[in-house]
PDB file of C-alpha atoms in Angstrom:
ATOM      1  CA  MET A   1     162.669 123.431 137.952  1.00  0.00           C
ATOM      2  CA  ASN A   2     164.240 125.740 135.424  1.00  0.00           C
ATOM      3  CA  ILE A   3     162.552 124.961 132.091  1.00  0.00           C
ATOM      4  CA  GLU A   4     165.049 126.974 130.061  1.00  0.00           C
ATOM      5  CA  HIS A   5     167.855 124.948 131.627  1.00  0.00           C
ATOM      6  CA  ILE A   6     166.076 121.685 130.753  1.00  0.00           C
ATOM      7  CA  LEU A   7     165.608 122.768 127.128  1.00  0.00           C
ATOM      8  CA  LEU A   8     169.248 123.813 126.780  1.00  0.00           C
ATOM      9  CA  ASN A   9     170.514 120.592 128.387  1.00  0.00           C
ATOM     10  CA  ASN A  10     168.454 118.546 125.941  1.00  0.00           C
ATOM     11  CA  GLU A  11     169.490 120.711 122.955  1.00  0.00           C
ATOM     12  CA  ILE A  12     165.920 121.714 122.152  1.00  0.00           C
ATOM     13  CA  PRO A  13     165.820 125.035 120.263  1.00  0.00           C
ATOM     14  CA  PHE A  14     163.510 127.868 121.251  1.00  0.00           C
ATOM     15  CA  ASN A  15     163.084 131.545 120.441  1.00  0.00           C
ATOM     16  CA  GLU A  16     162.955 134.503 122.761  1.00  0.00           C
ATOM     17  CA  ASN A  17     159.175 134.891 122.425  1.00  0.00           C
ATOM     18  CA  ASP A  18     158.341 131.182 122.723  1.00  0.00           C
ATOM     19  CA  SER A  19     156.376 129.808 125.638  1.00  0.00           C
ATOM     20  CA  LEU A  20     159.029 127.593 127.213  1.00  0.00           C
ATOM     21  CA  GLU A  21     156.363 125.378 128.777  1.00  0.00           C
ATOM     22  CA  LYS A  22     154.766 124.802 125.362  1.00  0.00           C
ATOM     23  CA  VAL A  23     158.128 124.005 123.760  1.00  0.00           C
ATOM     24  CA  LEU A  24     158.921 121.575 126.563  1.00  0.00           C
ATOM     25  CA  ILE A  25     155.596 119.734 126.265  1.00  0.00           C
ATOM     26  CA  GLU A  26     155.825 119.600 122.457  1.00  0.00           C
ATOM     27  CA  ASN A  27     159.258 117.988 122.812  1.00  0.00           C
ATOM     28  CA  TYR A  28     158.491 115.776 125.822  1.00  0.00           C
ATOM     29  CA  ASP A  29     159.797 112.665 124.058  1.00  0.00           C
ATOM     30  CA  LYS A  30     163.240 114.266 123.638  1.00  0.00           C
ATOM     31  CA  ILE A  31     163.697 115.125 127.318  1.00  0.00           C
ATOM     32  CA  ASN A  32     166.097 112.990 129.348  1.00  0.00           C
ATOM     33  CA  LEU A  33     163.969 112.697 132.473  1.00  0.00           C
ATOM     34  CA  GLU A  34     166.411 110.370 134.185  1.00  0.00           C
ATOM     35  CA  ASP A  35     168.873 113.249 134.183  1.00  0.00           C
ATOM     36  CA  ILE A  36     166.277 115.380 136.000  1.00  0.00           C
ATOM     37  CA  PHE A  37     164.828 112.896 138.486  1.00  0.00           C
ATOM     38  CA  ILE A  38     167.745 110.609 139.305  1.00  0.00           C
ATOM     39  CA  ASN A  39     170.207 112.315 141.615  1.00  0.00           C
ATOM     40  CA  ASN A  40     173.706 112.597 140.102  1.00  0.00           C
ATOM     41  CA  ASN A  41     175.235 110.836 143.090  1.00  0.00           C
ATOM     42  CA  CYS A  42     172.694 107.998 142.912  1.00  0.00           C
ATOM     43  CA  GLU A  43     172.779 106.980 139.224  1.00  0.00           C
ATOM     44  CA  ASN A  44     173.374 103.295 139.982  1.00  0.00           C
ATOM     45  CA  TYR A  45     170.943 103.050 142.897  1.00  0.00           C
ATOM     46  CA  LYS A  46     168.377 100.271 142.447  1.00  0.00           C
ATOM     47  CA  CYS A  47     165.707 102.353 144.214  1.00  0.00           C
ATOM     48  CA  TYR A  48     165.013 104.031 140.854  1.00  0.00           C
ATOM     49  CA  ASP A  49     164.214 100.802 138.952  1.00  0.00           C
ATOM     50  CA  ILE A  50     160.429 101.339 138.870  1.00  0.00           C
ATOM     51  CA  LEU A  51     160.794 104.982 137.820  1.00  0.00           C
ATOM     52  CA  ARG A  52     163.242 104.031 135.057  1.00  0.00           C
ATOM     53  CA  ALA A  53     160.766 101.480 133.717  1.00  0.00           C
ATOM     54  CA  LEU A  54     157.853 103.923 133.822  1.00  0.00           C
ATOM     55  CA  LEU A  55     159.841 106.615 132.006  1.00  0.00           C
ATOM     56  CA  LYS A  56     159.899 104.331 128.950  1.00  0.00           C
ATOM     57  CA  ASN A  57     156.122 104.762 128.717  1.00  0.00           C
ATOM     58  CA  LYS A  58     155.299 107.753 126.477  1.00  0.00           C
ATOM     59  CA  LEU A  59     152.057 108.638 128.255  1.00  0.00           C
ATOM     60  CA  PHE A  60     153.730 108.642 131.678  1.00  0.00           C
ATOM     61  CA  LYS A  61     156.640 110.650 130.318  1.00  0.00           C
ATOM     62  CA  LYS A  62     154.320 113.294 128.843  1.00  0.00           C
ATOM     63  CA  MET A  63     152.430 113.526 132.147  1.00  0.00           C
ATOM     64  CA  ILE A  64     155.698 114.077 134.027  1.00  0.00           C
ATOM     65  CA  VAL A  65     156.870 116.764 131.586  1.00  0.00           C
ATOM     66  CA  THR A  66     153.510 118.531 131.889  1.00  0.00           C
ATOM     67  CA  ALA A  67     153.805 118.293 135.669  1.00  0.00           C
ATOM     68  CA  ILE A  68     157.246 119.928 135.477  1.00  0.00           C
ATOM     69  CA  CYS A  69     155.668 122.849 133.618  1.00  0.00           C
ATOM     70  CA  ASN A  70     152.983 123.139 136.309  1.00  0.00           C
ATOM     71  CA  ASP A  71     155.484 122.797 139.185  1.00  0.00           C
ATOM     72  CA  GLU A  72     153.698 119.655 140.379  1.00  0.00           C
ATOM     73  CA  VAL A  73     156.607 117.213 140.630  1.00  0.00           C
ATOM     74  CA  ARG A  74     160.232 117.174 141.697  1.00  0.00           C
ATOM     75  CA  PRO A  75     163.037 114.749 142.561  1.00  0.00           C
ATOM     76  CA  PHE A  76     164.449 113.753 145.920  1.00  0.00           C
ATOM     77  CA  ASN A  77     167.083 116.491 146.283  1.00  0.00           C
ATOM     78  CA  ASP A  78     170.582 116.565 147.788  1.00  0.00           C
ATOM     79  CA  ASN A  79     169.314 117.709 151.199  1.00  0.00           C
ATOM     80  CA  ILE A  80     167.025 114.703 151.442  1.00  0.00           C
ATOM     81  CA  TRP A  81     169.776 112.285 150.416  1.00  0.00           C
ATOM     82  CA  GLU A  82     172.154 113.842 152.948  1.00  0.00           C
ATOM     83  CA  THR A  83     169.520 113.254 155.617  1.00  0.00           C
ATOM     84  CA  PHE A  84     169.012 109.640 154.521  1.00  0.00           C
ATOM     85  CA  ALA A  85     172.772 109.111 154.818  1.00  0.00           C
ATOM     86  CA  GLN A  86     172.546 110.067 158.519  1.00  0.00           C
ATOM     87  CA  MET A  87     169.542 107.884 159.342  1.00  0.00           C
ATOM     88  CA  ASN A  88     169.854 104.344 160.663  1.00  0.00           C
ATOM     89  CA  PHE A  89     168.328 101.366 158.863  1.00  0.00           C
ATOM     90  CA  ARG A  90     168.532  97.830 160.186  1.00  0.00           C
ATOM     91  CA  GLY A  91     171.049  95.705 158.293  1.00  0.00           C
ATOM     92  CA  CYS A  92     172.543  98.662 156.418  1.00  0.00           C
ATOM     93  CA  GLU A  93     174.956 101.465 157.207  1.00  0.00           C
ATOM     94  CA  SER A  94     172.199 104.008 156.601  1.00  0.00           C
ATOM     95  CA  LEU A  95     168.792 104.558 155.041  1.00  0.00           C
ATOM     96  CA  GLU A  96     170.617 105.781 151.943  1.00  0.00           C
ATOM     97  CA  GLU A  97     172.340 102.407 151.561  1.00  0.00           C
ATOM     98  CA  ALA A  98     168.963 100.675 151.839  1.00  0.00           C
ATOM     99  CA  PHE A  99     167.725 102.773 148.901  1.00  0.00           C
ATOM    100  CA  MET A 100     170.945 102.061 146.997  1.00  0.00           C
ATOM    101  CA  LEU A 101     170.278  98.315 147.355  1.00  0.00           C
ATOM    102  CA  GLY A 102     166.669  98.756 146.225  1.00  0.00           C
ATOM    103  CA  LEU A 103     165.192  97.557 149.501  1.00  0.00           C
ATOM    104  CA  ASN A 104     162.449 100.163 149.074  1.00  0.00           C
ATOM    105  CA  LEU A 105     160.962  98.298 146.104  1.00  0.00           C
ATOM    106  CA  GLY A 106     157.978  96.270 147.255  1.00  0.00           C
ATOM    107  CA  ASN A 107     158.423  97.646 150.770  1.00  0.00           C
ATOM    108  CA  CYS A 108     156.520 100.931 150.492  1.00  0.00           C
ATOM    109  CA  THR A 109     154.887 100.881 153.928  1.00  0.00           C
ATOM    110  CA  ASN A 110     158.138 100.508 155.853  1.00  0.00           C
ATOM    111  CA  PHE A 111     160.012 103.014 153.704  1.00  0.00           C
ATOM    112  CA  SER A 112     157.229 105.590 153.893  1.00  0.00           C
ATOM    113  CA  LYS A 113     157.507 105.369 157.667  1.00  0.00           C
ATOM    114  CA  GLU A 114     161.306 105.489 157.564  1.00  0.00           C
ATOM    115  CA  ILE A 115     161.499 108.653 155.478  1.00  0.00           C
ATOM    116  CA  GLY A 116     158.666 110.116 157.543  1.00  0.00           C
ATOM    117  CA  LEU A 117     161.043 110.150 160.497  1.00  0.00           C
ATOM    118  CA  ALA A 118     162.908 112.986 158.773  1.00  0.00           C
ATOM    119  CA  PHE A 119     159.765 115.144 158.706  1.00  0.00           C
ATOM    120  CA  LYS A 120     157.817 116.569 161.601  1.00  0.00           C
ATOM    121  CA  ASP A 121     154.062 115.905 161.721  1.00  0.00           C
ATOM    122  CA  CYS A 122     153.814 113.841 158.537  1.00  0.00           C
ATOM    123  CA  GLU A 123     151.089 111.335 157.684  1.00  0.00           C
ATOM    124  CA  ILE A 124     151.228 107.868 156.195  1.00  0.00           C
ATOM    125  CA  CYS A 125     148.652 107.229 153.462  1.00  0.00           C
ATOM    126  CA  GLY A 126     147.515 103.996 151.901  1.00  0.00           C
ATOM    127  CA  GLY A 127     145.445 103.109 148.888  1.00  0.00           C
ATOM    128  CA  ILE A 128     145.675 102.045 145.260  1.00  0.00           C
ATOM    129  CA  VAL A 129     148.016 103.274 142.520  1.00  0.00           C
ATOM    130  CA  PRO A 130     147.201 101.635 139.163  1.00  0.00           C
ATOM    131  CA  LEU A 131     150.641 102.588 137.789  1.00  0.00           C
ATOM    132  CA  LEU A 132     152.222 100.114 140.197  1.00  0.00           C
ATOM    133  CA  VAL A 133     150.061  97.092 139.367  1.00  0.00           C
ATOM    134  CA  GLY A 134     152.355  94.127 138.790  1.00  0.00           C
ATOM    135  CA  THR A 135     155.479  95.677 140.292  1.00  0.00           C
ATOM    136  CA  GLU A 136     157.337  93.948 143.123  1.00  0.00           C
ATOM    137  CA  ASN A 137     154.970  92.921 145.961  1.00  0.00           C
ATOM    138  CA  CYS A 138     152.214  94.978 144.324  1.00  0.00           C
ATOM    139  CA  PRO A 139     150.079  92.651 142.181  1.00  0.00           C
ATOM    140  CA  GLU A 140     146.926  94.761 142.495  1.00  0.00           C
ATOM    141  CA  GLY A 141     148.390  98.243 142.968  1.00  0.00           C
ATOM    142  CA  ASN A 142     148.097  98.419 146.762  1.00  0.00           C
ATOM    143  CA  HIS A 143     150.464 101.148 147.886  1.00  0.00           C
ATOM    144  CA  THR A 144     151.615 103.346 150.775  1.00  0.00           C
ATOM    145  CA  TRP A 145     153.140 106.824 150.626  1.00  0.00           C
ATOM    146  CA  MET A 146     154.093 109.642 152.994  1.00  0.00           C
ATOM    147  CA  GLU A 147     152.468 113.067 152.960  1.00  0.00           C
ATOM    148  CA  TYR A 148     153.991 116.220 154.374  1.00  0.00           C
ATOM    149  CA  GLY A 149     152.956 119.810 153.769  1.00  0.00           C
ATOM    150  CA  ASN A 150     150.493 118.925 150.973  1.00  0.00           C
ATOM    151  CA  LEU A 151     153.207 117.005 149.116  1.00  0.00           C
ATOM    152  CA  ILE A 152     153.368 113.271 148.526  1.00  0.00           C
ATOM    153  CA  TYR A 153     156.714 111.537 148.943  1.00  0.00           C
ATOM    154  CA  ASP A 154     156.593 108.235 147.091  1.00  0.00           C
ATOM    155  CA  THR A 155     159.412 105.827 147.929  1.00  0.00           C
ATOM    156  CA  SER A 156     158.548 103.452 145.080  1.00  0.00           C
ATOM    157  CA  LEU A 157     158.386 106.049 142.301  1.00  0.00           C
ATOM    158  CA  MET A 158     161.101 108.140 144.008  1.00  0.00           C
ATOM    159  CA  LEU A 159     159.121 111.295 143.271  1.00  0.00           C
ATOM    160  CA  ILE A 160     157.795 114.200 145.296  1.00  0.00           C
ATOM    161  CA  MET A 161     154.488 115.460 143.912  1.00  0.00           C
ATOM    162  CA  THR A 162     151.485 117.596 144.712  1.00  0.00           C
ATOM    163  CA  LYS A 163     148.282 115.885 145.783  1.00  0.00           C
ATOM    164  CA  GLU A 164     146.645 117.275 142.624  1.00  0.00           C
ATOM    165  CA  PHE A 165     149.202 115.559 140.417  1.00  0.00           C
ATOM    166  CA  SER A 166     148.880 112.300 142.338  1.00  0.00           C
ATOM    167  CA  LYS A 167     145.188 112.268 141.382  1.00  0.00           C
ATOM    168  CA  LYS A 168     146.137 112.694 137.723  1.00  0.00           C
ATOM    169  CA  LEU A 169     148.379 109.640 138.101  1.00  0.00           C
ATOM    170  CA  GLY A 170     145.422 107.708 139.505  1.00  0.00           C
ATOM    171  CA  TYR A 171     146.270 107.585 143.218  1.00  0.00           C
ATOM    172  CA  ILE A 172     143.233 106.543 145.250  1.00  0.00           C
ATOM    173  CA  GLU A 173     143.615 107.206 148.959  1.00  0.00           C
ATOM    174  CA  GLU A 174     141.808 104.764 151.250  1.00  0.00           C
ATOM    175  CA  ASN A 175     143.313 105.564 154.651  1.00  0.00           C
ATOM    176  CA  ARG A 176     145.751 107.826 156.471  1.00  0.00           C
ATOM    177  CA  TYR A 177     147.190 108.233 159.949  1.00  0.00           C
ATOM    178  CA  PRO A 178     149.842 110.382 161.644  1.00  0.00           C
ATOM    179  CA  LEU A 179     153.242 108.699 161.749  1.00  0.00           C
ATOM    180  CA  SER A 180     153.442 109.740 165.395  1.00  0.00           C
ATOM    181  CA  GLU A 181     150.690 107.192 166.173  1.00  0.00           C
ATOM    182  CA  THR A 182     152.708 104.209 164.915  1.00  0.00           C
ATOM    183  CA  MET A 183     154.331 101.704 167.224  1.00  0.00           C
ATOM    184  CA  GLY A 184     157.898 102.575 168.131  1.00  0.00           C
ATOM    185  CA  TYR A 185     157.670 106.197 166.983  1.00  0.00           C
ATOM    186  CA  GLU A 186     158.379 107.631 170.432  1.00  0.00           C
ATOM    187  CA  ALA A 187     161.710 105.825 170.592  1.00  0.00           C
ATOM    188  CA  LYS A 188     162.796 107.625 167.423  1.00  0.00           C
ATOM    189  CA  GLU A 189     160.995 110.935 167.901  1.00  0.00           C
ATOM    190  CA  GLU A 190     164.020 112.912 169.089  1.00  0.00           C
ATOM    191  CA  TYR A 191     166.101 111.523 166.248  1.00  0.00           C
ATOM    192  CA  ALA A 192     163.387 112.481 163.775  1.00  0.00           C
ATOM    193  CA  ASN A 193     162.956 116.014 165.034  1.00  0.00           C
ATOM    194  CA  ASP A 194     166.702 116.620 164.896  1.00  0.00           C
ATOM    195  CA  ARG A 195     166.572 115.959 161.169  1.00  0.00           C
ATOM    196  CA  SER A 196     163.350 117.708 160.228  1.00  0.00           C
ATOM    197  CA  LEU A 197     163.408 119.008 156.673  1.00  0.00           C
ATOM    198  CA  ARG A 198     161.538 122.209 155.964  1.00  0.00           C
TER     199      ARG A 198
END
Protein backbone atom coordinates (compact mmCIF):
# COMPACT_ATOMS: atom_id res chain seq x y z
CA MET A 1 0.00 0.00 0.00
CA ASN A 2 1.17 3.50 -0.77
CA ILE A 3 1.72 5.19 2.61
CA GLU A 4 2.08 8.66 1.10
CA HIS A 5 -1.28 8.20 -0.60
CA ILE A 6 -2.88 7.13 2.70
CA LEU A 7 -1.49 10.19 4.50
CA LEU A 8 -2.68 12.56 1.78
CA ASN A 9 -6.15 10.98 1.67
CA ASN A 10 -6.49 11.41 5.42
CA GLU A 11 -5.10 14.98 5.34
CA ILE A 12 -2.19 14.15 7.63
CA PRO A 13 0.71 16.57 7.09
CA PHE A 14 4.28 15.40 6.62
CA ASN A 15 7.59 16.87 5.51
CA GLU A 16 9.93 15.72 2.80
CA ASN A 17 12.43 14.23 5.27
CA ASP A 18 9.84 12.54 7.52
CA SER A 19 9.64 8.79 7.86
CA LEU A 20 6.21 8.19 6.34
CA GLU A 21 5.81 4.97 8.32
CA LYS A 22 6.48 6.84 11.58
CA VAL A 23 4.02 9.60 10.68
CA LEU A 24 1.38 7.01 9.80
CA ILE A 25 1.79 5.10 13.08
CA GLU A 26 1.81 8.31 15.14
CA ASN A 27 -1.49 9.28 13.50
CA TYR A 28 -3.07 5.81 13.42
CA ASP A 29 -6.24 7.04 15.12
CA LYS A 30 -6.86 9.54 12.29
CA ILE A 31 -6.67 6.97 9.49
CA ASN A 32 -9.92 5.90 7.85
CA LEU A 33 -9.16 2.19 7.63
CA GLU A 34 -12.57 1.34 6.23
CA ASP A 35 -11.62 3.36 3.17
CA ILE A 36 -8.52 1.17 2.78
CA PHE A 37 -9.89 -2.28 3.58
CA ILE A 38 -13.48 -2.15 2.35
CA ASN A 39 -13.65 -2.36 -1.42
CA ASN A 40 -15.31 0.70 -3.00
CA ASN A 41 -17.82 -1.49 -4.80
CA CYS A 42 -18.69 -3.39 -1.61
CA GLU A 43 -19.32 -0.59 0.92
CA ASN A 44 -22.73 -1.94 1.96
CA TYR A 45 -21.74 -5.61 2.03
CA LYS A 46 -22.52 -7.28 5.37
CA CYS A 47 -19.42 -9.48 5.08
CA TYR A 48 -17.42 -6.59 6.58
CA ASP A 49 -19.48 -6.32 9.80
CA ILE A 50 -16.88 -7.97 12.06
CA LEU A 51 -14.03 -5.92 10.58
CA ARG A 52 -16.02 -2.70 11.01
CA ALA A 53 -16.61 -3.52 14.67
CA LEU A 54 -12.95 -4.38 15.29
CA LEU A 55 -11.76 -1.15 13.66
CA LYS A 56 -13.46 0.76 16.49
CA ASN A 57 -10.94 -0.80 18.88
CA LYS A 58 -7.87 1.47 19.18
CA LEU A 59 -5.41 -1.36 19.86
CA PHE A 60 -6.60 -3.35 16.83
CA LYS A 61 -6.52 -0.23 14.68
CA LYS A 62 -2.93 0.57 15.70
CA MET A 63 -1.89 -3.03 14.96
CA ILE A 64 -3.42 -2.81 11.49
CA VAL A 65 -1.73 0.53 10.74
CA THR A 66 1.62 -0.90 11.89
CA ALA A 67 1.00 -3.93 9.68
CA ILE A 68 0.39 -1.62 6.71
CA CYS A 69 3.81 -0.06 7.33
CA ASN A 70 5.39 -3.52 7.43
CA ASP A 71 3.49 -4.75 4.34
CA GLU A 72 1.85 -7.48 6.42
CA VAL A 73 -1.82 -6.93 5.59
CA ARG A 74 -3.99 -6.02 2.64
CA PRO A 75 -7.63 -6.01 1.53
CA PHE A 76 -9.48 -8.36 -0.79
CA ASN A 77 -8.76 -6.60 -4.10
CA ASP A 78 -10.80 -6.08 -7.28
CA ASN A 79 -9.37 -9.20 -8.94
CA ILE A 80 -10.54 -11.37 -6.06
CA TRP A 81 -14.02 -9.83 -6.08
CA GLU A 82 -14.27 -10.31 -9.84
CA THR A 83 -13.43 -13.97 -9.32
CA PHE A 84 -16.03 -14.32 -6.56
CA ALA A 85 -18.62 -12.85 -8.92
CA GLN A 86 -17.96 -15.75 -11.34
CA MET A 87 -18.09 -18.51 -8.74
CA ASN A 88 -21.26 -20.43 -7.90
CA PHE A 89 -22.71 -20.52 -4.39
CA ARG A 90 -25.81 -22.49 -3.49
CA GLY A 91 -28.86 -20.27 -3.01
CA CYS A 92 -27.16 -17.17 -4.42
CA GLU A 93 -26.29 -15.85 -7.86
CA SER A 94 -22.60 -16.01 -6.99
CA LEU A 95 -20.10 -16.26 -4.15
CA GLU A 96 -19.93 -12.47 -4.22
CA GLU A 97 -23.65 -12.23 -3.44
CA ALA A 98 -23.16 -14.61 -0.51
CA PHE A 99 -20.54 -12.23 0.90
CA MET A 100 -22.83 -9.26 0.22
CA LEU A 101 -25.54 -10.92 2.34
CA GLY A 102 -23.05 -11.66 5.12
CA LEU A 103 -23.41 -15.42 4.85
CA ASN A 104 -19.68 -15.70 5.58
CA LEU A 105 -20.16 -14.51 9.16
CA GLY A 106 -20.20 -17.50 11.49
CA ASN A 107 -19.56 -19.79 8.53
CA CYS A 108 -15.77 -19.59 8.28
CA THR A 109 -15.11 -23.25 7.45
CA ASN A 110 -17.40 -23.33 4.42
CA PHE A 111 -16.27 -19.94 3.14
CA SER A 112 -12.59 -20.76 3.56
CA LYS A 113 -13.18 -23.79 1.37
CA GLU A 114 -15.24 -21.79 -1.13
CA ILE A 115 -12.62 -19.10 -1.67
CA GLY A 116 -9.95 -21.80 -1.71
CA LEU A 117 -11.47 -23.05 -4.95
CA ALA A 118 -10.10 -19.92 -6.63
CA PHE A 119 -6.53 -20.82 -5.61
CA LYS A 120 -4.45 -23.78 -6.68
CA ASP A 121 -2.86 -25.92 -3.95
CA CYS A 122 -4.20 -23.99 -0.96
CA GLU A 123 -4.64 -25.33 2.57
CA ILE A 124 -7.46 -24.99 5.06
CA CYS A 125 -6.33 -24.20 8.61
CA GLY A 126 -8.23 -24.37 11.86
CA GLY A 127 -7.57 -23.15 15.36
CA ILE A 128 -8.33 -20.35 17.78
CA VAL A 129 -8.47 -16.59 17.17
CA PRO A 130 -9.12 -14.68 20.42
CA LEU A 131 -10.21 -11.58 18.46
CA LEU A 132 -13.30 -13.47 17.31
CA VAL A 133 -14.48 -14.69 20.72
CA GLY A 134 -18.18 -13.90 21.03
CA THR A 135 -18.79 -13.16 17.35
CA GLU A 136 -21.46 -15.05 15.41
CA ASN A 137 -21.14 -18.85 15.88
CA CYS A 138 -17.78 -18.29 17.57
CA PRO A 139 -18.32 -18.23 21.35
CA GLU A 140 -14.82 -19.46 22.18
CA GLY A 141 -12.83 -18.17 19.20
CA ASN A 142 -12.78 -21.39 17.17
CA HIS A 143 -11.97 -20.39 13.61
CA THR A 144 -11.02 -21.59 10.13
CA TRP A 145 -9.03 -19.75 7.46
CA MET A 146 -7.42 -20.45 4.09
CA GLU A 147 -3.69 -20.28 3.45
CA TYR A 148 -2.07 -19.82 0.07
CA GLY A 149 1.50 -18.84 -0.71
CA ASN A 150 2.37 -18.00 2.92
CA LEU A 151 -0.63 -15.66 3.15
CA ILE A 152 -3.74 -16.12 5.25
CA TYR A 153 -7.09 -15.29 3.70
CA ASP A 154 -9.60 -14.74 6.48
CA THR A 155 -13.24 -14.70 5.37
CA SER A 156 -14.50 -13.44 8.73
CA LEU A 157 -12.09 -10.51 9.10
CA MET A 158 -12.04 -9.99 5.31
CA LEU A 159 -8.28 -9.49 5.43
CA ILE A 160 -5.28 -11.01 3.70
CA MET A 161 -2.27 -11.16 6.02
CA THR A 162 1.14 -12.72 6.46
CA LYS A 163 1.49 -15.66 8.82
CA GLU A 164 3.77 -13.48 10.98
CA PHE A 165 1.06 -10.88 11.40
CA SER A 166 -1.56 -13.52 12.17
CA LYS A 167 0.59 -14.57 15.15
CA LYS A 168 0.64 -10.97 16.37
CA LEU A 169 -3.16 -11.01 16.22
CA GLY A 170 -3.16 -14.17 18.34
CA TYR A 171 -3.99 -16.84 15.76
CA ILE A 172 -3.25 -20.30 17.13
CA GLU A 173 -3.17 -22.99 14.46
CA GLU A 174 -4.30 -26.44 15.58
CA ASN A 175 -4.73 -28.28 12.28
CA ARG A 176 -4.39 -27.94 8.52
CA TYR A 177 -5.11 -29.98 5.41
CA PRO A 178 -4.98 -29.47 1.63
CA LEU A 179 -8.30 -28.34 0.19
CA SER A 180 -7.81 -30.96 -2.52
CA GLU A 181 -8.38 -33.67 0.13
CA THR A 182 -11.89 -32.46 1.02
CA MET A 183 -15.02 -34.25 -0.09
CA GLY A 184 -16.40 -32.99 -3.38
CA TYR A 185 -13.23 -31.15 -4.40
CA GLU A 186 -12.69 -33.25 -7.53
CA ALA A 187 -16.08 -32.23 -8.90
CA LYS A 188 -15.01 -28.58 -8.73
CA GLU A 189 -11.30 -28.95 -9.48
CA GLU A 190 -11.49 -27.89 -13.13
CA TYR A 191 -13.62 -24.90 -12.20
CA ALA A 192 -11.12 -23.94 -9.51
CA ASN A 193 -8.07 -24.22 -11.71
CA ASP A 194 -9.69 -22.08 -14.39
CA ARG A 195 -9.91 -19.26 -11.88
CA SER A 196 -6.58 -19.59 -10.11
CA LEU A 197 -5.31 -16.28 -8.80
CA ARG A 198 -1.57 -15.73 -8.78
